[in-house]
C-alpha cells in the first residue's frame, strides 16, 4: 500500500523519531501534518521536510486542544504519535505528582489523540502509538515509563479489537539518538551511547531513521494490527 496522496498526522513530528517519520512520509508523496506544543520547533522541523507539510500547535495532554485540532483537520488516513515529555526518577524518590506528569503526557496524550482521531480516519486507516523497551527491560529510575509503556501496549491490543477495522499498532524503540537526551551533558550522553552500543547485540544505538521505518511498515501493511513492533537492537537480550 502506498502513502502517496494520503494525509498523515504525526504528533511529536517536530523532533526526533516523529520528525524522521514525517520526513519519510512526505518523501513518499503524502501530505504530512506535524503537531506539537512549540511553534518554533515545528517551524524548524518543517524546514527539513521535503514535500507537503502543515504544522499545528497542540498540547496532547489537553483534551480540548486535541478535540479542536481534529475538528480543524477533518478526515485523514493515518495517525502516528511519538510525543512524550516528563520526568523520570527512582521510585522511592520521585514525587507522585511528578510521576503523574509522565502518565498525563505519554499515556493520556496518546489516548486523547486516538479517541478524537479515530472517528475521522478514512477506510484503511491506522493508528500507531509509541511505547519503548523499558516495558520489557526496566532500568533503575524508569519505573513510571515502564508502566506507561506497558499500559500503552495493552491499549494497543484493546483498541485493535474495539476499533476494527481501523488498525492499531505500536512501535517500541530501544535507545535512539534524539534530542530526548539534550538535557545530559555531551560527555555523559556520549558515554551512555557508547556503553549501550557496546552491550547491544547490534553493536550500535539507533538513529531516528532506524525507528521511523517501522512506523511506515505498520501504516502500509494492511494485515498488521494489535502488534507491538520491537525495534530495539536486541536490548532485552543484554
Ligand atoms: N529516544 C529514545 O532513546 C527512546 C527510547 C525508547 C522510547 N522512546 C519513545 O519514543 C518517543 C519519541 O521520542 P524522541 O526521542 O523522538 O523524543 P523527542 O525528540 O524529545 O521528541 C518528543 C516530541 O514530543 C513532542 N511533545 C512532547 N510533549 C507534547 C505534548 N504534550 N503535546 C504535543 N507534543 C508533545 C515534542 O515537541 P514539543 O516540545 O514542541 O511539544 C517533540 O516533538 C517517546 O514516546 C519516547 O518515550 C524514545
mmCIF file of C-alpha atoms and ligand atoms in Angstrom:
data_model
loop_
_atom_site.group_PDB
_atom_site.id
_atom_site.type_symbol
_atom_site.label_atom_id
_atom_site.label_comp_id
_atom_site.label_asym_id
_atom_site.label_seq_id
_atom_site.Cartn_x
_atom_site.Cartn_y
_atom_site.Cartn_z
ATOM 1 C CA UNK A 1 0.000 0.000 0.000
ATOM 2 C CA UNK A 2 1.438 3.390 -0.969
ATOM 3 C CA UNK A 3 1.120 6.537 1.124
ATOM 4 C CA UNK A 4 1.046 8.771 -1.995
ATOM 5 C CA UNK A 5 -1.798 11.303 -1.768
ATOM 6 C CA UNK A 6 -2.688 10.277 1.797
ATOM 7 C CA UNK A 7 -2.978 12.562 4.803
ATOM 8 C CA UNK A 8 -0.813 11.500 7.752
ATOM 9 C CA UNK A 9 -0.808 13.167 11.172
ATOM 10 C CA UNK A 10 2.354 12.906 13.303
ATOM 11 C CA UNK A 11 2.071 14.056 16.913
ATOM 12 C CA UNK A 12 5.651 14.689 18.030
ATOM 13 C CA UNK A 13 6.632 15.415 14.413
ATOM 14 C CA UNK A 14 8.769 18.392 15.462
ATOM 15 C CA UNK A 15 11.638 16.315 16.864
ATOM 16 C CA UNK A 16 13.493 13.014 16.974
ATOM 17 C CA UNK A 17 11.652 9.900 15.850
ATOM 18 C CA UNK A 18 8.474 11.791 14.891
ATOM 19 C CA UNK A 19 10.390 14.212 12.682
ATOM 20 C CA UNK A 20 12.063 11.309 10.913
ATOM 21 C CA UNK A 21 8.649 9.652 10.349
ATOM 22 C CA UNK A 22 7.348 12.960 8.926
ATOM 23 C CA UNK A 23 10.348 13.243 6.564
ATOM 24 C CA UNK A 24 9.842 9.691 5.240
ATOM 25 C CA UNK A 25 6.070 10.082 4.884
ATOM 26 C CA UNK A 26 6.439 13.342 2.920
ATOM 27 C CA UNK A 27 9.093 11.743 0.702
ATOM 28 C CA UNK A 28 6.537 9.028 -0.165
ATOM 29 C CA UNK A 29 4.189 11.725 -1.507
ATOM 30 C CA UNK A 30 1.798 12.002 1.443
ATOM 31 C CA UNK A 31 0.613 15.258 2.987
ATOM 32 C CA UNK A 32 2.086 15.233 6.498
ATOM 33 C CA UNK A 33 0.659 17.246 9.370
ATOM 34 C CA UNK A 34 3.096 17.662 12.255
ATOM 35 C CA UNK A 35 1.746 18.593 15.671
ATOM 36 C CA UNK A 36 3.420 19.514 18.950
ATOM 37 C CA UNK A 37 3.396 22.307 21.546
ATOM 38 C CA UNK A 38 6.179 24.584 20.295
ATOM 39 C CA UNK A 39 5.581 26.653 17.154
ATOM 40 C CA UNK A 40 9.307 27.375 16.926
ATOM 41 C CA UNK A 41 10.231 23.666 16.951
ATOM 42 C CA UNK A 42 7.524 22.907 14.385
ATOM 43 C CA UNK A 43 8.756 25.640 12.027
ATOM 44 C CA UNK A 44 12.358 24.423 12.327
ATOM 45 C CA UNK A 45 11.222 20.833 11.664
ATOM 46 C CA UNK A 46 9.085 21.829 8.673
ATOM 47 C CA UNK A 47 12.184 23.304 7.000
ATOM 48 C CA UNK A 48 13.831 19.854 6.971
ATOM 49 C CA UNK A 49 10.790 18.097 5.477
ATOM 50 C CA UNK A 50 10.808 17.863 1.678
ATOM 51 C CA UNK A 51 7.223 17.664 0.425
ATOM 52 C CA UNK A 52 3.759 18.710 1.506
ATOM 53 C CA UNK A 53 3.771 19.635 5.199
ATOM 54 C CA UNK A 54 1.433 21.582 7.504
ATOM 55 C CA UNK A 55 2.009 22.345 11.166
ATOM 56 C CA UNK A 56 -0.268 22.747 14.175
ATOM 57 C CA UNK A 57 0.466 23.677 17.767
ATOM 58 C CA UNK A 58 -1.400 21.254 20.027
ATOM 59 C CA UNK A 59 -0.852 20.103 23.596
ATOM 60 C CA UNK A 60 -1.997 16.474 23.549
ATOM 61 C CA UNK A 61 -2.439 16.426 27.331
ATOM 62 C CA UNK A 62 -5.317 18.919 26.919
ATOM 63 C CA UNK A 63 -8.406 17.080 25.714
ATOM 64 C CA UNK A 64 -9.960 20.287 24.327
ATOM 65 C CA UNK A 65 -6.813 21.197 22.396
ATOM 66 C CA UNK A 66 -6.806 17.717 20.790
ATOM 67 C CA UNK A 67 -10.548 17.838 20.003
ATOM 68 C CA UNK A 68 -10.217 21.294 18.380
ATOM 69 C CA UNK A 69 -7.202 20.136 16.361
ATOM 70 C CA UNK A 70 -9.056 17.171 14.840
ATOM 71 C CA UNK A 71 -12.167 19.293 14.155
ATOM 72 C CA UNK A 72 -9.910 21.623 12.148
ATOM 73 C CA UNK A 73 -8.004 18.969 10.128
ATOM 74 C CA UNK A 74 -11.030 16.730 9.372
ATOM 75 C CA UNK A 75 -10.772 13.336 7.655
ATOM 76 C CA UNK A 76 -7.331 11.754 7.316
ATOM 77 C CA UNK A 77 -5.606 8.415 6.682
ATOM 78 C CA UNK A 78 -3.044 7.578 9.369
ATOM 79 C CA UNK A 79 -2.279 8.755 12.904
ATOM 80 C CA UNK A 80 1.209 8.395 14.358
ATOM 81 C CA UNK A 81 2.032 9.524 17.874
ATOM 82 C CA UNK A 82 5.636 9.764 19.094
ATOM 83 C CA UNK A 83 5.070 12.652 21.525
ATOM 84 C CA UNK A 84 6.068 12.428 25.193
ATOM 85 C CA UNK A 85 7.616 14.567 27.878
ATOM 86 C CA UNK A 86 8.035 14.092 31.600
ATOM 87 C CA UNK A 87 10.407 13.465 34.483
ATOM 88 C CA UNK A 88 11.961 10.164 35.491
ATOM 89 C CA UNK A 89 13.471 9.219 38.821
ATOM 90 C CA UNK A 90 13.906 6.463 41.363
ATOM 91 C CA UNK A 91 10.605 5.017 42.562
ATOM 92 C CA UNK A 92 11.083 5.950 46.224
ATOM 93 C CA UNK A 93 12.406 9.431 45.406
ATOM 94 C CA UNK A 94 10.224 10.721 42.542
ATOM 95 C CA UNK A 95 7.234 12.709 43.834
ATOM 96 C CA UNK A 96 3.978 11.027 42.828
ATOM 97 C CA UNK A 97 2.804 14.296 41.248
ATOM 98 C CA UNK A 98 5.907 14.179 39.016
ATOM 99 C CA UNK A 99 5.305 10.544 38.062
ATOM 100 C CA UNK A 100 1.775 11.546 37.083
ATOM 101 C CA UNK A 101 3.167 14.156 34.682
ATOM 102 C CA UNK A 102 4.715 11.365 32.594
ATOM 103 C CA UNK A 103 1.467 9.379 32.707
ATOM 104 C CA UNK A 104 -0.509 12.506 31.673
ATOM 105 C CA UNK A 105 1.839 13.085 28.786
ATOM 106 C CA UNK A 106 2.783 9.784 27.206
ATOM 107 C CA UNK A 107 -0.226 7.649 28.195
ATOM 108 C CA UNK A 108 -3.156 10.078 28.315
ATOM 109 C CA UNK A 109 -1.784 12.211 25.478
ATOM 110 C CA UNK A 110 -1.740 9.228 23.107
ATOM 111 C CA UNK A 111 -5.125 8.102 24.458
ATOM 112 C CA UNK A 112 -6.652 11.534 23.643
ATOM 113 C CA UNK A 113 -5.292 11.556 20.100
ATOM 114 C CA UNK A 114 -6.693 8.072 19.394
ATOM 115 C CA UNK A 115 -10.061 8.956 20.925
ATOM 116 C CA UNK A 116 -10.631 12.106 18.868
ATOM 117 C CA UNK A 117 -8.738 10.972 15.766
ATOM 118 C CA UNK A 118 -10.316 7.527 15.258
ATOM 119 C CA UNK A 119 -13.775 8.783 14.161
ATOM 120 C CA UNK A 120 -12.124 10.811 11.368
ATOM 121 C CA UNK A 121 -9.960 8.037 9.908
ATOM 122 C CA UNK A 122 -10.677 7.085 6.289
ATOM 123 C CA UNK A 123 -11.222 3.451 5.250
ATOM 124 C CA UNK A 124 -7.937 1.530 5.529
ATOM 125 C CA UNK A 125 -6.701 3.931 8.204
ATOM 126 C CA UNK A 126 -4.364 3.167 11.079
ATOM 127 C CA UNK A 127 -3.164 4.414 14.439
ATOM 128 C CA UNK A 128 0.431 3.829 15.569
ATOM 129 C CA UNK A 129 1.394 4.544 19.169
ATOM 130 C CA UNK A 130 4.889 4.681 20.649
ATOM 131 C CA UNK A 131 5.877 2.621 23.680
ATOM 132 C CA UNK A 132 9.514 1.707 24.468
ATOM 133 C CA UNK A 133 11.888 -1.057 25.515
ATOM 134 C CA UNK A 134 11.512 -0.164 29.217
ATOM 135 C CA UNK A 135 8.273 -2.165 29.375
ATOM 136 C CA UNK A 136 10.340 -5.336 28.833
ATOM 137 C CA UNK A 137 13.759 -4.274 30.141
ATOM 138 C CA UNK A 138 13.354 -1.855 33.059
ATOM 139 C CA UNK A 139 16.208 0.268 34.374
ATOM 140 C CA UNK A 140 16.564 1.818 37.823
ATOM 141 C CA UNK A 141 14.825 5.214 37.822
ATOM 142 C CA UNK A 142 12.424 4.494 34.975
ATOM 143 C CA UNK A 143 9.545 2.645 36.672
ATOM 144 C CA UNK A 144 6.926 5.175 35.584
ATOM 145 C CA UNK A 145 7.980 4.884 31.926
ATOM 146 C CA UNK A 146 7.985 1.080 32.177
ATOM 147 C CA UNK A 147 4.410 1.280 33.486
ATOM 148 C CA UNK A 148 3.285 3.788 30.845
ATOM 149 C CA UNK A 149 4.793 1.714 28.035
ATOM 150 C CA UNK A 150 3.174 -1.488 29.337
ATOM 151 C CA UNK A 151 -0.175 0.285 29.645
ATOM 152 C CA UNK A 152 0.060 1.555 26.081
ATOM 153 C CA UNK A 153 0.837 -1.943 24.823
ATOM 154 C CA UNK A 154 -2.384 -3.184 26.459
ATOM 155 C CA UNK A 155 -4.293 -0.232 24.990
ATOM 156 C CA UNK A 156 -2.905 -1.076 21.540
ATOM 157 C CA UNK A 157 -4.351 -4.604 21.631
ATOM 158 C CA UNK A 158 -7.673 -3.456 23.127
ATOM 159 C CA UNK A 159 -8.205 -0.736 20.512
ATOM 160 C CA UNK A 160 -7.153 -3.011 17.638
ATOM 161 C CA UNK A 161 -10.107 -5.160 18.696
ATOM 162 C CA UNK A 162 -12.615 -2.463 19.630
ATOM 163 C CA UNK A 163 -11.958 -0.008 16.772
ATOM 164 C CA UNK A 164 -11.704 -2.621 13.983
ATOM 165 C CA UNK A 165 -11.386 -2.328 11.004
ATOM 166 C CA UNK A 166 -9.115 0.560 11.986
ATOM 167 C CA UNK A 167 -5.687 -0.999 12.538
ATOM 168 C CA UNK A 168 -3.982 -0.088 15.807
ATOM 169 C CA UNK A 169 -0.304 -0.876 16.416
ATOM 170 C CA UNK A 170 2.650 0.392 18.418
ATOM 171 C CA UNK A 171 6.374 0.778 17.856
ATOM 172 C CA UNK A 172 8.620 0.017 20.822
ATOM 173 C CA UNK A 173 12.008 1.700 20.274
ATOM 174 C CA UNK A 174 15.233 0.896 22.063
ATOM 175 C CA UNK A 175 17.857 3.597 22.687
ATOM 176 C CA UNK A 176 17.816 6.196 19.903
ATOM 177 C CA UNK A 177 19.992 9.291 19.374
ATOM 178 C CA UNK A 178 17.429 12.099 19.557
ATOM 179 C CA UNK A 179 17.003 15.460 21.323
ATOM 180 C CA UNK A 180 15.384 13.476 24.157
ATOM 181 C CA UNK A 181 18.901 13.306 25.644
ATOM 182 C CA UNK A 182 19.704 17.026 25.233
ATOM 183 C CA UNK A 183 19.336 17.504 28.998
ATOM 184 C CA UNK A 184 22.504 15.413 29.581
ATOM 185 C CA UNK A 185 25.977 16.900 29.286
ATOM 186 C CA UNK A 186 27.638 15.999 25.996
ATOM 187 C CA UNK A 187 30.228 13.846 27.790
ATOM 188 C CA UNK A 188 27.585 11.898 29.761
ATOM 189 C CA UNK A 189 25.467 11.424 26.655
ATOM 190 C CA UNK A 190 28.360 10.133 24.559
ATOM 191 C CA UNK A 191 29.413 7.770 27.369
ATOM 192 C CA UNK A 192 25.838 6.454 27.686
ATOM 193 C CA UNK A 193 25.518 5.909 23.936
ATOM 194 C CA UNK A 194 28.899 4.188 23.579
ATOM 195 C CA UNK A 195 28.398 1.913 26.618
ATOM 196 C CA UNK A 196 24.928 0.965 25.369
ATOM 197 C CA UNK A 197 26.225 0.336 21.846
ATOM 198 C CA UNK A 198 28.928 -1.947 23.183
ATOM 199 C CA UNK A 199 26.406 -4.011 25.163
ATOM 200 C CA UNK A 200 23.755 -4.304 22.454
ATOM 201 C CA UNK A 201 23.797 -7.322 20.103
ATOM 202 C CA UNK A 202 23.698 -4.939 17.096
ATOM 203 C CA UNK A 203 26.740 -3.004 18.373
ATOM 204 C CA UNK A 204 25.180 0.460 17.993
ATOM 205 C CA UNK A 205 22.406 2.688 19.261
ATOM 206 C CA UNK A 206 19.724 3.660 16.764
ATOM 207 C CA UNK A 207 19.390 6.753 14.614
ATOM 208 C CA UNK A 208 15.825 8.115 14.419
ATOM 209 C CA UNK A 209 15.556 6.847 10.848
ATOM 210 C CA UNK A 210 16.074 3.207 12.016
ATOM 211 C CA UNK A 211 12.915 3.509 14.104
ATOM 212 C CA UNK A 212 10.910 5.675 11.689
ATOM 213 C CA UNK A 213 10.929 2.917 9.078
ATOM 214 C CA UNK A 214 8.904 0.713 11.453
ATOM 215 C CA UNK A 215 6.044 3.259 11.508
ATOM 216 C CA UNK A 216 5.929 3.282 7.723
ATOM 217 C CA UNK A 217 5.770 -0.509 7.690
ATOM 218 C CA UNK A 218 2.831 -0.527 10.129
ATOM 219 C CA UNK A 219 0.957 2.189 8.201
ATOM 220 C CA UNK A 220 1.377 0.369 4.914
ATOM 221 C CA UNK A 221 0.907 -3.286 5.913
ATOM 222 C CA UNK A 222 -2.841 -3.906 5.837
ATOM 223 C CA UNK A 223 -2.516 -7.249 7.707
ATOM 224 C CA UNK A 224 -0.858 -5.822 10.828
ATOM 225 C CA UNK A 225 -2.983 -4.894 13.814
ATOM 226 C CA UNK A 226 -2.651 -5.268 17.581
ATOM 227 C CA UNK A 227 1.106 -5.530 17.041
ATOM 228 C CA UNK A 228 3.861 -4.083 19.191
ATOM 229 C CA UNK A 229 6.822 -3.871 16.840
ATOM 230 C CA UNK A 230 10.063 -4.004 18.848
ATOM 231 C CA UNK A 231 12.892 -2.092 17.179
ATOM 232 C CA UNK A 232 15.407 -2.160 19.986
ATOM 233 C CA UNK A 233 18.673 -3.654 18.713
ATOM 234 C CA UNK A 234 18.105 -6.728 20.898
ATOM 235 C CA UNK A 235 18.112 -4.644 24.085
ATOM 236 C CA UNK A 236 16.180 -7.187 26.235
ATOM 237 C CA UNK A 237 18.951 -9.719 25.485
ATOM 238 C CA UNK A 238 21.645 -7.517 27.072
HETATM 239 N N1 LIG B 1 14.978 8.322 22.147
HETATM 240 C C1 LIG B 1 14.969 7.150 22.794
HETATM 241 O O1 LIG B 1 16.019 6.611 23.179
HETATM 242 C C2 LIG B 1 13.660 6.448 23.069
HETATM 243 C C3 LIG B 1 13.703 5.145 23.589
HETATM 244 C C4 LIG B 1 12.516 4.455 23.826
HETATM 245 C C5 LIG B 1 11.310 5.083 23.601
HETATM 246 N N2 LIG B 1 11.298 6.356 23.121
HETATM 247 C C6 LIG B 1 9.993 6.986 22.915
HETATM 248 O O2 LIG B 1 9.897 7.453 21.586
HETATM 249 C C7 LIG B 1 9.053 8.609 21.562
HETATM 250 C C8 LIG B 1 9.744 9.737 20.818
HETATM 251 O O3 LIG B 1 10.945 10.039 21.485
HETATM 252 P P1 LIG B 1 12.033 11.024 20.855
HETATM 253 O O4 LIG B 1 13.334 10.511 21.307
HETATM 254 O O5 LIG B 1 11.766 11.243 19.413
HETATM 255 O O6 LIG B 1 11.712 12.355 21.715
HETATM 256 P P2 LIG B 1 11.914 13.910 21.403
HETATM 257 O O7 LIG B 1 12.970 14.129 20.360
HETATM 258 O O8 LIG B 1 12.077 14.548 22.734
HETATM 259 O O9 LIG B 1 10.508 14.346 20.778
HETATM 260 C C9 LIG B 1 9.356 14.409 21.552
HETATM 261 C C10 LIG B 1 8.291 15.145 20.764
HETATM 262 O O10 LIG B 1 7.086 15.179 21.540
HETATM 263 C C11 LIG B 1 6.518 16.483 21.458
HETATM 264 N N3 LIG B 1 5.675 16.648 22.645
HETATM 265 C C12 LIG B 1 6.048 16.475 23.948
HETATM 266 N N4 LIG B 1 5.010 16.689 24.748
HETATM 267 C C13 LIG B 1 3.944 17.009 23.954
HETATM 268 C C14 LIG B 1 2.587 17.346 24.216
HETATM 269 N N5 LIG B 1 2.099 17.419 25.459
HETATM 270 N N6 LIG B 1 1.773 17.605 23.166
HETATM 271 C C15 LIG B 1 2.248 17.545 21.904
HETATM 272 N N7 LIG B 1 3.520 17.232 21.592
HETATM 273 C C16 LIG B 1 4.368 16.977 22.612
HETATM 274 C C17 LIG B 1 7.747 17.402 21.394
HETATM 275 O O11 LIG B 1 7.504 18.673 20.836
HETATM 276 P P3 LIG B 1 7.130 19.982 21.697
HETATM 277 O O12 LIG B 1 8.184 20.150 22.736
HETATM 278 O O13 LIG B 1 7.084 21.062 20.660
HETATM 279 O O14 LIG B 1 5.782 19.720 22.288
HETATM 280 C C18 LIG B 1 8.612 16.591 20.427
HETATM 281 O O15 LIG B 1 8.197 16.829 19.081
HETATM 282 C C19 LIG B 1 8.701 8.908 23.033
HETATM 283 O O16 LIG B 1 7.473 8.289 23.338
HETATM 284 C C20 LIG B 1 9.806 8.211 23.801
HETATM 285 O O17 LIG B 1 9.397 7.831 25.121
HETATM 286 C C21 LIG B 1 12.428 7.057 22.839
#
